XYZ file of C-alpha atoms in Angstrom:
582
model
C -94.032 -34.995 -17.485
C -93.490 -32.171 -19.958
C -89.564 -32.886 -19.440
C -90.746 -36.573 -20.817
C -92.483 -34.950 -23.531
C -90.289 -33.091 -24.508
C -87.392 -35.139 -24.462
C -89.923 -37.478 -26.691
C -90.682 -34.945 -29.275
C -86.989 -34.334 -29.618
C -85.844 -38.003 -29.874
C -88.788 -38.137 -32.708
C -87.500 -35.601 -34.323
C -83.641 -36.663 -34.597
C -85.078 -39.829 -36.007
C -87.249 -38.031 -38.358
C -83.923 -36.270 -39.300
C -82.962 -39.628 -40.216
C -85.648 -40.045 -42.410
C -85.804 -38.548 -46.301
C -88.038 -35.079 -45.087
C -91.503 -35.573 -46.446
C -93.666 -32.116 -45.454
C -97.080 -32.148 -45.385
C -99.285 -29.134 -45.323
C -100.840 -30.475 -42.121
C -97.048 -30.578 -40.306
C -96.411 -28.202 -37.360
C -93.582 -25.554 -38.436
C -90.257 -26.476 -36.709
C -89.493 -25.263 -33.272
C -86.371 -22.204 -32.801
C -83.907 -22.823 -30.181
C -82.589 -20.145 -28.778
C -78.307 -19.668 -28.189
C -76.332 -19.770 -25.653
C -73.019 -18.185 -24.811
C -70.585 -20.123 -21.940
C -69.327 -17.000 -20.823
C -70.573 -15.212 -17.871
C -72.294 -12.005 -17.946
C -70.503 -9.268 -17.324
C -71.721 -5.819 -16.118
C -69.568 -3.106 -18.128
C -70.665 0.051 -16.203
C -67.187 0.069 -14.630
C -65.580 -0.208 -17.903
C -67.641 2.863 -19.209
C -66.710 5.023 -15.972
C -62.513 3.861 -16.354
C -62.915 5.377 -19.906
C -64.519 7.935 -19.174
C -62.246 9.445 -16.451
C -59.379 8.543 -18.561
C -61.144 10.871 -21.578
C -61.265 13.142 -18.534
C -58.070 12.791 -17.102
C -56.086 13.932 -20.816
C -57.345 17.654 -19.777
C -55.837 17.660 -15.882
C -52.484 17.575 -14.896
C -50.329 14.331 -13.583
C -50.612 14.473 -9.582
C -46.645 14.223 -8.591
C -47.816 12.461 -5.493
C -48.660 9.324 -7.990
C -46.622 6.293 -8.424
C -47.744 5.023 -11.397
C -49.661 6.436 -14.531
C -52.372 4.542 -15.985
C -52.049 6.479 -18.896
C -50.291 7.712 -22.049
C -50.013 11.706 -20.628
C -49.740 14.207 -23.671
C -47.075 17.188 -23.902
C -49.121 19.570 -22.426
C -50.064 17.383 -19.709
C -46.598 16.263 -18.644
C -45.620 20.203 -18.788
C -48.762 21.670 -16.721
C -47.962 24.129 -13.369
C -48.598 21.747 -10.629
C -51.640 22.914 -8.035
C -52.109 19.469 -5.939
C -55.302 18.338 -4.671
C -56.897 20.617 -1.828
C -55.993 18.725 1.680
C -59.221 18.460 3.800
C -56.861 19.359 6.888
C -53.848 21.669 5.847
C -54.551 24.986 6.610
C -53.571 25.952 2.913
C -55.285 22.727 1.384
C -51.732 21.065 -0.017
C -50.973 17.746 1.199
C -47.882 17.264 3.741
C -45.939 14.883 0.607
C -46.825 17.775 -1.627
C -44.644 20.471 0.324
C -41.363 21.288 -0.400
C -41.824 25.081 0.783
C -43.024 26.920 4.064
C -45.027 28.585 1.712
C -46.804 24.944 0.168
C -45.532 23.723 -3.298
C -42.522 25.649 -4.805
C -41.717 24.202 -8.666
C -38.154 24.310 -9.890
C -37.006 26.940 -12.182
C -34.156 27.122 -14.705
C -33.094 30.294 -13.750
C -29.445 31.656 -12.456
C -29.452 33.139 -8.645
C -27.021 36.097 -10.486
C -30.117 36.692 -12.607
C -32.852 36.185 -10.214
C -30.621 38.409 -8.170
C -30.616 40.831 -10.884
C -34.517 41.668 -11.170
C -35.399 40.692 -8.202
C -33.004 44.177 -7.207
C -34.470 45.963 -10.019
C -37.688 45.301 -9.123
C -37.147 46.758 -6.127
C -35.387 49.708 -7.221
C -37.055 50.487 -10.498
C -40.510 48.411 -10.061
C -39.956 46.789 -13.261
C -38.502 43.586 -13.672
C -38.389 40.531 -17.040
C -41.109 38.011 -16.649
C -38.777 35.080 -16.756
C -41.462 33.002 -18.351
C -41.583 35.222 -21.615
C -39.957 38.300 -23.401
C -42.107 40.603 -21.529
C -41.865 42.826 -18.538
C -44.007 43.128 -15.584
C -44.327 45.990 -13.143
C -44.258 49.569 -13.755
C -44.001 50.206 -17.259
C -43.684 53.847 -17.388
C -40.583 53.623 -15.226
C -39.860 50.998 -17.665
C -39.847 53.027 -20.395
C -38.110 55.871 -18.992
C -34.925 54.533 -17.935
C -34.437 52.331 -21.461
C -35.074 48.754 -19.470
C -31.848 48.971 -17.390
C -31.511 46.418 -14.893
C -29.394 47.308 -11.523
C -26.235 45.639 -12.891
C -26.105 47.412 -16.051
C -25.686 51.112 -15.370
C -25.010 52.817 -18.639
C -22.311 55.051 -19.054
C -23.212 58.309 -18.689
C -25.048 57.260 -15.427
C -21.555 56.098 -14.401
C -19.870 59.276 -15.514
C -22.836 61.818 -13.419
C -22.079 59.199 -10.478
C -17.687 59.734 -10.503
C -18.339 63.715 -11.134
C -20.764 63.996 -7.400
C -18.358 61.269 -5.935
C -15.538 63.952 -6.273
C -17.944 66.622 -5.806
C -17.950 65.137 -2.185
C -14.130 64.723 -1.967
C -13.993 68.777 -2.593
C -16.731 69.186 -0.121
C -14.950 67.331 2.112
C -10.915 69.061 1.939
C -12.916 72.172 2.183
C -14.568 71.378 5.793
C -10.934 69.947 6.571
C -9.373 73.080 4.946
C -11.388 75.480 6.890
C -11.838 77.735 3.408
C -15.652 78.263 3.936
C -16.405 79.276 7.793
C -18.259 76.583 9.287
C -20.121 76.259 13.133
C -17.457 74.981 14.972
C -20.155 73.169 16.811
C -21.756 71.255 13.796
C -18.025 69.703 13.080
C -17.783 68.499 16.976
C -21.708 67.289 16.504
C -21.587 63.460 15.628
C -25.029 64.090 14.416
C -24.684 66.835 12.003
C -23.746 66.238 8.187
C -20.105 67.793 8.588
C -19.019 65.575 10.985
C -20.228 62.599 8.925
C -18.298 63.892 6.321
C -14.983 64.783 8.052
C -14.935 61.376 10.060
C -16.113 59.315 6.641
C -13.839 56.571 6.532
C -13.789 53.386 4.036
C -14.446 49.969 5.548
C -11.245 49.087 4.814
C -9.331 51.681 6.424
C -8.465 49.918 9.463
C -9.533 50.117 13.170
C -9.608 53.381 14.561
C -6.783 53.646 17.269
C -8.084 54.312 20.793
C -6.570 56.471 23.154
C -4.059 54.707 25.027
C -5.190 54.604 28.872
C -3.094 53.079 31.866
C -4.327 49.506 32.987
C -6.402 49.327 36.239
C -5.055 47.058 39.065
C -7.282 44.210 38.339
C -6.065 44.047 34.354
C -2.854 44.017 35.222
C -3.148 41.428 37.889
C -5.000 39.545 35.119
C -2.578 40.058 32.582
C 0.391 38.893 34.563
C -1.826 35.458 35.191
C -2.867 35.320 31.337
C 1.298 35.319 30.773
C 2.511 33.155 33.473
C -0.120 30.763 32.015
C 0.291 30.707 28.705
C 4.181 30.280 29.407
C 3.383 27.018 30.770
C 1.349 25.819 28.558
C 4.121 26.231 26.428
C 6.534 24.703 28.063
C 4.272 21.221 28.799
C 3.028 21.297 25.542
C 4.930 22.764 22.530
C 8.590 21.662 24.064
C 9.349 18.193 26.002
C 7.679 17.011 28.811
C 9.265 18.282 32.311
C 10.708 16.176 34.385
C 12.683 17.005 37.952
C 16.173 15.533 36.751
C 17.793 13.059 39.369
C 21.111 11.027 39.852
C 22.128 8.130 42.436
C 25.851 7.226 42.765
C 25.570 3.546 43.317
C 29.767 3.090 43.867
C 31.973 2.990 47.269
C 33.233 6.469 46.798
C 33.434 9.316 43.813
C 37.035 9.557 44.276
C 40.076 6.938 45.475
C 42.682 7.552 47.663
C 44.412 9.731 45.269
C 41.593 11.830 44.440
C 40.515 10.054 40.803
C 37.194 10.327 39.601
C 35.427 7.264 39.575
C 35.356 7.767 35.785
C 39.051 8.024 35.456
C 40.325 5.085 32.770
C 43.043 2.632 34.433
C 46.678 3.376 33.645
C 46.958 0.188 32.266
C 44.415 -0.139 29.961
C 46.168 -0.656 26.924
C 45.224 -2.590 23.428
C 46.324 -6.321 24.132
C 46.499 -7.519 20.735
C 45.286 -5.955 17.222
C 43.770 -9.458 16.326
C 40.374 -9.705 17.017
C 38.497 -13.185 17.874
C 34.862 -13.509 17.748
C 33.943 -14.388 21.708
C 32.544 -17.682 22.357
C 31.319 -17.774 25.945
C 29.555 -15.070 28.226
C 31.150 -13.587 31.000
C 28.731 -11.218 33.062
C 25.074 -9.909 33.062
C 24.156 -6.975 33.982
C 20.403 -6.355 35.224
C 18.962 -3.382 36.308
C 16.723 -2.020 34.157
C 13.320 -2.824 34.579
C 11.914 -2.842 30.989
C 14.022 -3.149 28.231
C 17.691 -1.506 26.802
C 17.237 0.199 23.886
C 21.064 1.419 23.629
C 24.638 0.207 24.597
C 28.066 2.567 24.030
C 31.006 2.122 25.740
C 33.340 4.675 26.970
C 35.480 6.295 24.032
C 38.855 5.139 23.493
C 38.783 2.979 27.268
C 35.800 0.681 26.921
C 35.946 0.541 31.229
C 32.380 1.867 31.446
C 29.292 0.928 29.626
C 26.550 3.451 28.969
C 23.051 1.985 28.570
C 19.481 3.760 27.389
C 16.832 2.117 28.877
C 13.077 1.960 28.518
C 11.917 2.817 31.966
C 13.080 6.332 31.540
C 16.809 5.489 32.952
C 20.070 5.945 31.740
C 22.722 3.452 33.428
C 26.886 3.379 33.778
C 28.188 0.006 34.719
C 32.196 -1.152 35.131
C 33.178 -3.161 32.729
C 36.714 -3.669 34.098
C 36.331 -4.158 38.248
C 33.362 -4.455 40.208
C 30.636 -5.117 37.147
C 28.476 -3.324 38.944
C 26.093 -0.002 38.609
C 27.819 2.775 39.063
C 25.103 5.759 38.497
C 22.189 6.074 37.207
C 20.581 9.139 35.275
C 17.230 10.261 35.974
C 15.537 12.925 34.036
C 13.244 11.816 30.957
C 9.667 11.041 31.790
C 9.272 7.812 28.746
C 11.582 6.052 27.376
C 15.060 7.018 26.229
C 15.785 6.061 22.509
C 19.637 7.060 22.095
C 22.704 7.964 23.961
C 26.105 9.247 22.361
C 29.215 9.878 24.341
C 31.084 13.165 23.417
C 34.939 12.403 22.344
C 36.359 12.354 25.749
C 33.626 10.425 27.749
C 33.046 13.127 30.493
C 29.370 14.657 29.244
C 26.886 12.522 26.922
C 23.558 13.150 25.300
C 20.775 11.382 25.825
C 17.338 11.421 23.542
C 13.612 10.330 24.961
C 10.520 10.075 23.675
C 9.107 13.235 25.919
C 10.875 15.194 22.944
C 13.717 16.016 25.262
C 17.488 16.196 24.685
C 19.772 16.404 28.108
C 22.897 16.980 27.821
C 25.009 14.883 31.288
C 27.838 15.869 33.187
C 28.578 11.831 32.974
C 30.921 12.007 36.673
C 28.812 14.523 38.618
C 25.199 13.362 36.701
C 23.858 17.023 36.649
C 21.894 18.048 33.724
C 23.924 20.720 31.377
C 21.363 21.632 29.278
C 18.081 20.380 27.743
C 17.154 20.915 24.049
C 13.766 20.597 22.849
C 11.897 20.991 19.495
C 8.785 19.724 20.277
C 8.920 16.487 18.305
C 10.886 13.338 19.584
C 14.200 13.367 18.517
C 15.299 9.704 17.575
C 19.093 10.046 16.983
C 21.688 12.190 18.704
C 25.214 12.788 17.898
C 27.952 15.631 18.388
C 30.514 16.330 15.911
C 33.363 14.371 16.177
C 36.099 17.080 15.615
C 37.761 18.057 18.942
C 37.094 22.136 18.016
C 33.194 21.209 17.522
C 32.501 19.204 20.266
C 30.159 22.248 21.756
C 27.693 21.417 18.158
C 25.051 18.952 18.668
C 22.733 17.148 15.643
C 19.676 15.588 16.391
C 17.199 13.270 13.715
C 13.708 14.673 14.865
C 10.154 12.512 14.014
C 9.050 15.550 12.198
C 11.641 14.657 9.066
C 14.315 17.724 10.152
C 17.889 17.354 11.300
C 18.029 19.960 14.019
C 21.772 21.605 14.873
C 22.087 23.090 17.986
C 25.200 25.421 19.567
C 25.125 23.456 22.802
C 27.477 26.613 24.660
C 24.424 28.793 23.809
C 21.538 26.820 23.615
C 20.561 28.590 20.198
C 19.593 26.217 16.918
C 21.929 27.177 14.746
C 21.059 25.084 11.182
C 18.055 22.850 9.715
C 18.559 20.304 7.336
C 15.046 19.503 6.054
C 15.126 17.557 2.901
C 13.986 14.026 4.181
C 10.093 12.926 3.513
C 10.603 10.686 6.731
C 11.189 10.602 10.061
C 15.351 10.603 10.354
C 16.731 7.551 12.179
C 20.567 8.104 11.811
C 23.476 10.447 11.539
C 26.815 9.439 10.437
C 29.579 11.784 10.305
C 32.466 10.520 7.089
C 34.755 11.947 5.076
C 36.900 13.488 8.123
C 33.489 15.171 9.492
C 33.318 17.086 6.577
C 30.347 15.438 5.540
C 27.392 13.382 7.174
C 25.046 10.722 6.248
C 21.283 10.383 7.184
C 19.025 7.524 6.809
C 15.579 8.087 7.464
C 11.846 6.404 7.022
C 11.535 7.711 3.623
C 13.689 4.538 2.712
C 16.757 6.792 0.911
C 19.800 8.068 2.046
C 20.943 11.353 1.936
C 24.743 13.080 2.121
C 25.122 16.218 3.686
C 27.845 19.105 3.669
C 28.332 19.772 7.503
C 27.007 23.566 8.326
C 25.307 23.322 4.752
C 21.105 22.369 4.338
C 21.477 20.948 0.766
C 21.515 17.071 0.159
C 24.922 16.497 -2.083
C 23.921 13.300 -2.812
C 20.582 11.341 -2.537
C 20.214 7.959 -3.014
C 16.696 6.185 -3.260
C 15.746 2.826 -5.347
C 12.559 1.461 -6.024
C 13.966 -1.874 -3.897
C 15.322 0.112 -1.063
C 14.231 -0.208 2.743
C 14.262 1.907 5.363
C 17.862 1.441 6.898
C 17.055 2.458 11.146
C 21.025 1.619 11.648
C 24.021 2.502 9.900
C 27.924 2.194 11.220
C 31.294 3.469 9.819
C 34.006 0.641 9.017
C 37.253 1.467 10.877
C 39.413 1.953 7.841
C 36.257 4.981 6.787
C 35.853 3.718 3.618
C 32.763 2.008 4.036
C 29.136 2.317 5.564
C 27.221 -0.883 7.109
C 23.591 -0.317 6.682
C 20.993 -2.392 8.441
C 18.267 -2.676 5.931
C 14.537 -3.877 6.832
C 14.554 -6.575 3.939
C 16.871 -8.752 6.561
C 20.387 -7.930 4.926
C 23.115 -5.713 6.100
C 24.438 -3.246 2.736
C 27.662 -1.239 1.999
C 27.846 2.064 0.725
C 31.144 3.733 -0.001
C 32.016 6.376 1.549
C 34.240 8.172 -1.344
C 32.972 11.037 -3.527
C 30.191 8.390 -4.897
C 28.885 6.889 -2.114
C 27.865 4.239 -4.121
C 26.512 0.493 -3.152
C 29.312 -2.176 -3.232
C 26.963 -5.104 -4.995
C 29.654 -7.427 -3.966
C 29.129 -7.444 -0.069
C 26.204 -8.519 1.050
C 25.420 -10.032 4.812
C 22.672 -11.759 5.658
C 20.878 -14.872 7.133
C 19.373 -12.921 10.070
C 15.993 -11.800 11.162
C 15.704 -7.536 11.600
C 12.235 -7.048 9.466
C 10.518 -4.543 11.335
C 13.504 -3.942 14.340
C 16.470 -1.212 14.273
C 19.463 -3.697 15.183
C 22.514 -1.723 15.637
C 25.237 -2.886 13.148
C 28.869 -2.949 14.411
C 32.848 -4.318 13.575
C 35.142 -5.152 14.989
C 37.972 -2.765 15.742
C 40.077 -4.448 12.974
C 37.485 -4.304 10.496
C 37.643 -8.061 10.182
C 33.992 -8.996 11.207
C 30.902 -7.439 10.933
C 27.904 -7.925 13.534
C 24.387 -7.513 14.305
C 21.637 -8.321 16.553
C 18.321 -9.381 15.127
C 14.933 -9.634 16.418
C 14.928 -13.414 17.415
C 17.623 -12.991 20.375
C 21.112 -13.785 18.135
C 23.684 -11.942 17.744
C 25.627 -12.517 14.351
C 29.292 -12.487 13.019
C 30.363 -12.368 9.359
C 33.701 -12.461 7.927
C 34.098 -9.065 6.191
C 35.893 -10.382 3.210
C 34.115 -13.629 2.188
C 30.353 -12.714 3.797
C 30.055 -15.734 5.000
C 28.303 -16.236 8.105
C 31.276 -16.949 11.042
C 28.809 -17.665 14.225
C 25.599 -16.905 15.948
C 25.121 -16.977 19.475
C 22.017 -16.529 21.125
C 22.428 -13.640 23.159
C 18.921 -12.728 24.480
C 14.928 -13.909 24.688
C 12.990 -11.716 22.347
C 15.178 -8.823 20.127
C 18.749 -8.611 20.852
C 18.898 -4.273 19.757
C 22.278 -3.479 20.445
C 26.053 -4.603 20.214
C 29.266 -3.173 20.580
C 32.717 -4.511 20.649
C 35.266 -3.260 23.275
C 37.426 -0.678 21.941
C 40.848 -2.767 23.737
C 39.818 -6.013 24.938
C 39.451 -7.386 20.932
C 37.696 -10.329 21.496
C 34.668 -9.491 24.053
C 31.386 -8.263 22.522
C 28.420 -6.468 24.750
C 24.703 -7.429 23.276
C 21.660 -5.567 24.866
C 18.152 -6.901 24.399
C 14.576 -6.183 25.068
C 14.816 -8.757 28.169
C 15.911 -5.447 29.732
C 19.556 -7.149 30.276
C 22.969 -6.428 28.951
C 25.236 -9.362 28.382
C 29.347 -9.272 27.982
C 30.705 -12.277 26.133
């Protein structure tokens, strides 16, 4: 009801709003309404506390242990010594986050360790030291004043003076004891303990160890000693040098000699040059398998061509006949991995072989007993003796460790080192009537060397050059054949320039990556090559054309050679472990 009434009265009263106002002394006075606001209450104690602790907060330092600031710090604020809240459960009431220091909360300093080092040392010395906070000192200030602020480093000079005159005072002291002038106890100078003996026996730091008297072993040291030596000596031998191997030989032939007492290795009387025009073979005439991983070498016997020497990767070295039987006729036993190279010496009667146990053996190729073994340590990956009848007893060997070792083979001594390459050396040819040699090497240049003589005469290195693992010598001398790893055969002369001739060039084969050997023909007519797909090649020397390919071998044919008589038959060997005569 008084909703009703007064929803009346105010309905009246809009109307009367309506109306021109006519007031009457007997009217009611009109009725105040009081405002409202739409927004909610809201209780601002909180807001008065926030402000508050901030207005508190400007006086106390910034807890470190805070991620964010709620407020604008001032200078002094930002700068103030750090004292963390007290921990409830640390022992020294700072927080485990807080702790950078056994010893609780250690602030960083600007301050040098040779200065902190500096009063900390006169502190202890003098009791005085500069408040590194401030121009001031703390400590004992009478000392301070008494020896003029001097720190430990910074002994003035008449200190330094009084210290050089008693320094020398104790040198005199010293002769005299030695001297005998004064009469001392001779008791006190025997007496470790007394001050004379201290001084007699005073020796600097750096004066060296004291020499003991020499005394004679007892049994047991020397038995020790001897078994300290004899071990150490082999350790030496396994590690530093090759790898030891028992060396072994089977002769696989009827007999060693014939009916008139011939070595087996004898050449036939009537091996003689047929023709002097060679003809590139078209047809294969024998295999020979025997080695049981792969031939990394083929060289026939100098001058005769009956025998053919092959380097194998099962650790063998093989001679076959190339004339009779075709058959093994020994095989050399005496490297523990693989054998890398072989080179006959002039007459074919001794040859060198080169493994990867780091060994060189030097054969007795009829009787297959071991000479002598040479051994730097690293693996040697070429081998060759010098070609001149009076220096057949001088061996050179291309070592992984970038050297070209020269060894007297008659007394086992190294004799010259020829270290200029940057690479491990992969050839050795010997031009200019053995005079000089020629190295190739992984450093992709070549280098010219004056036998006996460790400096390069010439040196030649491109920006475009590849490493060149095979080189051979043209028949007529003048020219080098080098098998380069960008899949093209180049010649270098071999006269006082040894310069490239831009006008040959061989290619069309496949050797990225492989070290085909590179051969011609004894006429110098043809030029030939294995490459890594199983081919063998044949160019024409003067037009470098390609004359045939025959496909020699599955995988990489490594090697060929052409026979020094018969001019028109070619041996290949491959990695199919098989060595093929066409």
């Amino acid at each position: 009801m008084d909703l009703l009434q007064t929803y009346a009265d105010k309905s009246d009263g809009e109307d009367q709003s309506h109306q021109p106002s006519t007031s009457s002394p007997d009217s009611s006075p009109p009725r105040l309404i009081p405002s409202k606001s739409a927004a909610p209450k809201v209780d601002d104690t909180m807001l008065a506390l926030t402000v508050a602790k901030a207005h508190q907060s400007h006086s106390k330092p910034i807890d470190p242990s805070q991620h964010v600031v709620a407020f604008n710090p001032t200078y002094d604020q930002l700068w103030a010594p750090i004292y963390g809240p007290a921990h409830p459960y640390a022992k020294d009431g700072i927080a485990q986050g807080m702790r950078n220091h056994k010893l609780g909360f250690v602030e960083d300093a600007a301050i040098e360790s040779f200065v902190f080092d500096e009063q900390y040392n006169t502190f202890h010395k003098y009791g005085y030291a500069a408040d590194p906070s401030g121009n001031n000192y703390i400590g004992d200030l009478d000392a301070l004043q008494k020896n003029d602020a001097i720190s430990v480093y910074n002994i003035p000079q008449h200190e330094q003076k009084k210290r050089k005159i008693e320094k020398m005072k104790d040198v005199e002291m010293e002769d005299e004891v030695v001297g005998g002038e004064h009469e001392v106890d001779p008791t006190a100078i025997d007496n470790p303990a007394s001050d004379l003996w201290l001084m007699k026996n005073k020796k600097s730091p750096w004066a060296g160890k004291k020499e003991g008297v020499q005394t004679d072993l007892t049994e047991e040291q020397k038995k020790y000693a001897e078994e300290y030596a004899k071990k150490k000596e082999e350790k030496g031998h396994s590690g530093e040098k090759g790898e030891h191997l028992v060396d072994k030989t089977t002769f696989h032939g009827k007999e060693e000699r014939d009916y008139q007492g011939r070595s087996w290795i004898a050449p036939p009387k009537d091996a003689k040059a047929t023709n002097d025009h060679c003809y590139i073979p078209k047809r294969l005439i024998h295999t020979w398998s025997g080695h049981t991983k792969g031939v990394s070498a083929i060289r026939f016997f100098p001058k005769y061509g009956h025998l053919i020497l092959s380097a194998g990767m099962d650790t063998k070295v093989k001679i076959w006949d190339v004339f009779n039987s075709g058959k093994c006729m020994r095989t050399y036993m005496g490297h523990s991995k693989a054998v890398r190279d072989i080179s006959f010496c002039n007459d074919g009667t001794k040859f060198l072989t080169a493994g990867y146990d780091k060994n060189i053996k030097y054969w007795d190729t009829e009787t297959g007993q071991v000479i002598s073994t040479f051994s730097t340590g690293k693996i040697p990956y070429v081998v060759k003796l010098n070609p001149d009848e009076d220096k057949q007893n001088i061996l050179l060997a291309g070592m992984s460790d970038k050297k070209i070792v020269q060894w007297d083979i008659n007394t086992g001594q190294t004799t010259q080192e020829y270290d200029q390459h940057l690479g491990a050396v992969n050839t050795i040819t010997f031009v200019d009537n053995n005079r000089r040699f020629v190295t190739s090497s992984d450093d992709k240049s070549l280098r010219v060397w004056e036998f006996g003589i460790p400096v390069v005469i010439k040196y030649i290195s491109e920006p475009h050059m590849h490493s060149m693992p095979a080189i051979s010598l043209h028949p007529n001398t003048n020219w080098l054949a080098a098998q380069s790893l960008d899949n093209q055969i180049l010649i270098y002369s071999t006269r006082e320039r040894f310069q490239l001739n831009k006008k040959k060039r061989f290619a069309g084969h496949i050797v990225a990556g492989y070290a085909c050997q590179v051969n011609f023909s004894p006429d110098g007519r043809f030029v030939m090559s294995g490459d890594g797909e199983g081919k063998c090649w044949f160019w024409d020397w003067k037009s470098c054309k390609v004359f045939r390919t025959l496909k020699c071998h599955e995988g990489v044919c490594i090697g060929c050679e052409w026979h020094p008589l018969e001019q028109s038959k070619v041996a290949t060997c491959g990695w199919d472990g098989l060595i093929k005569y066409w």
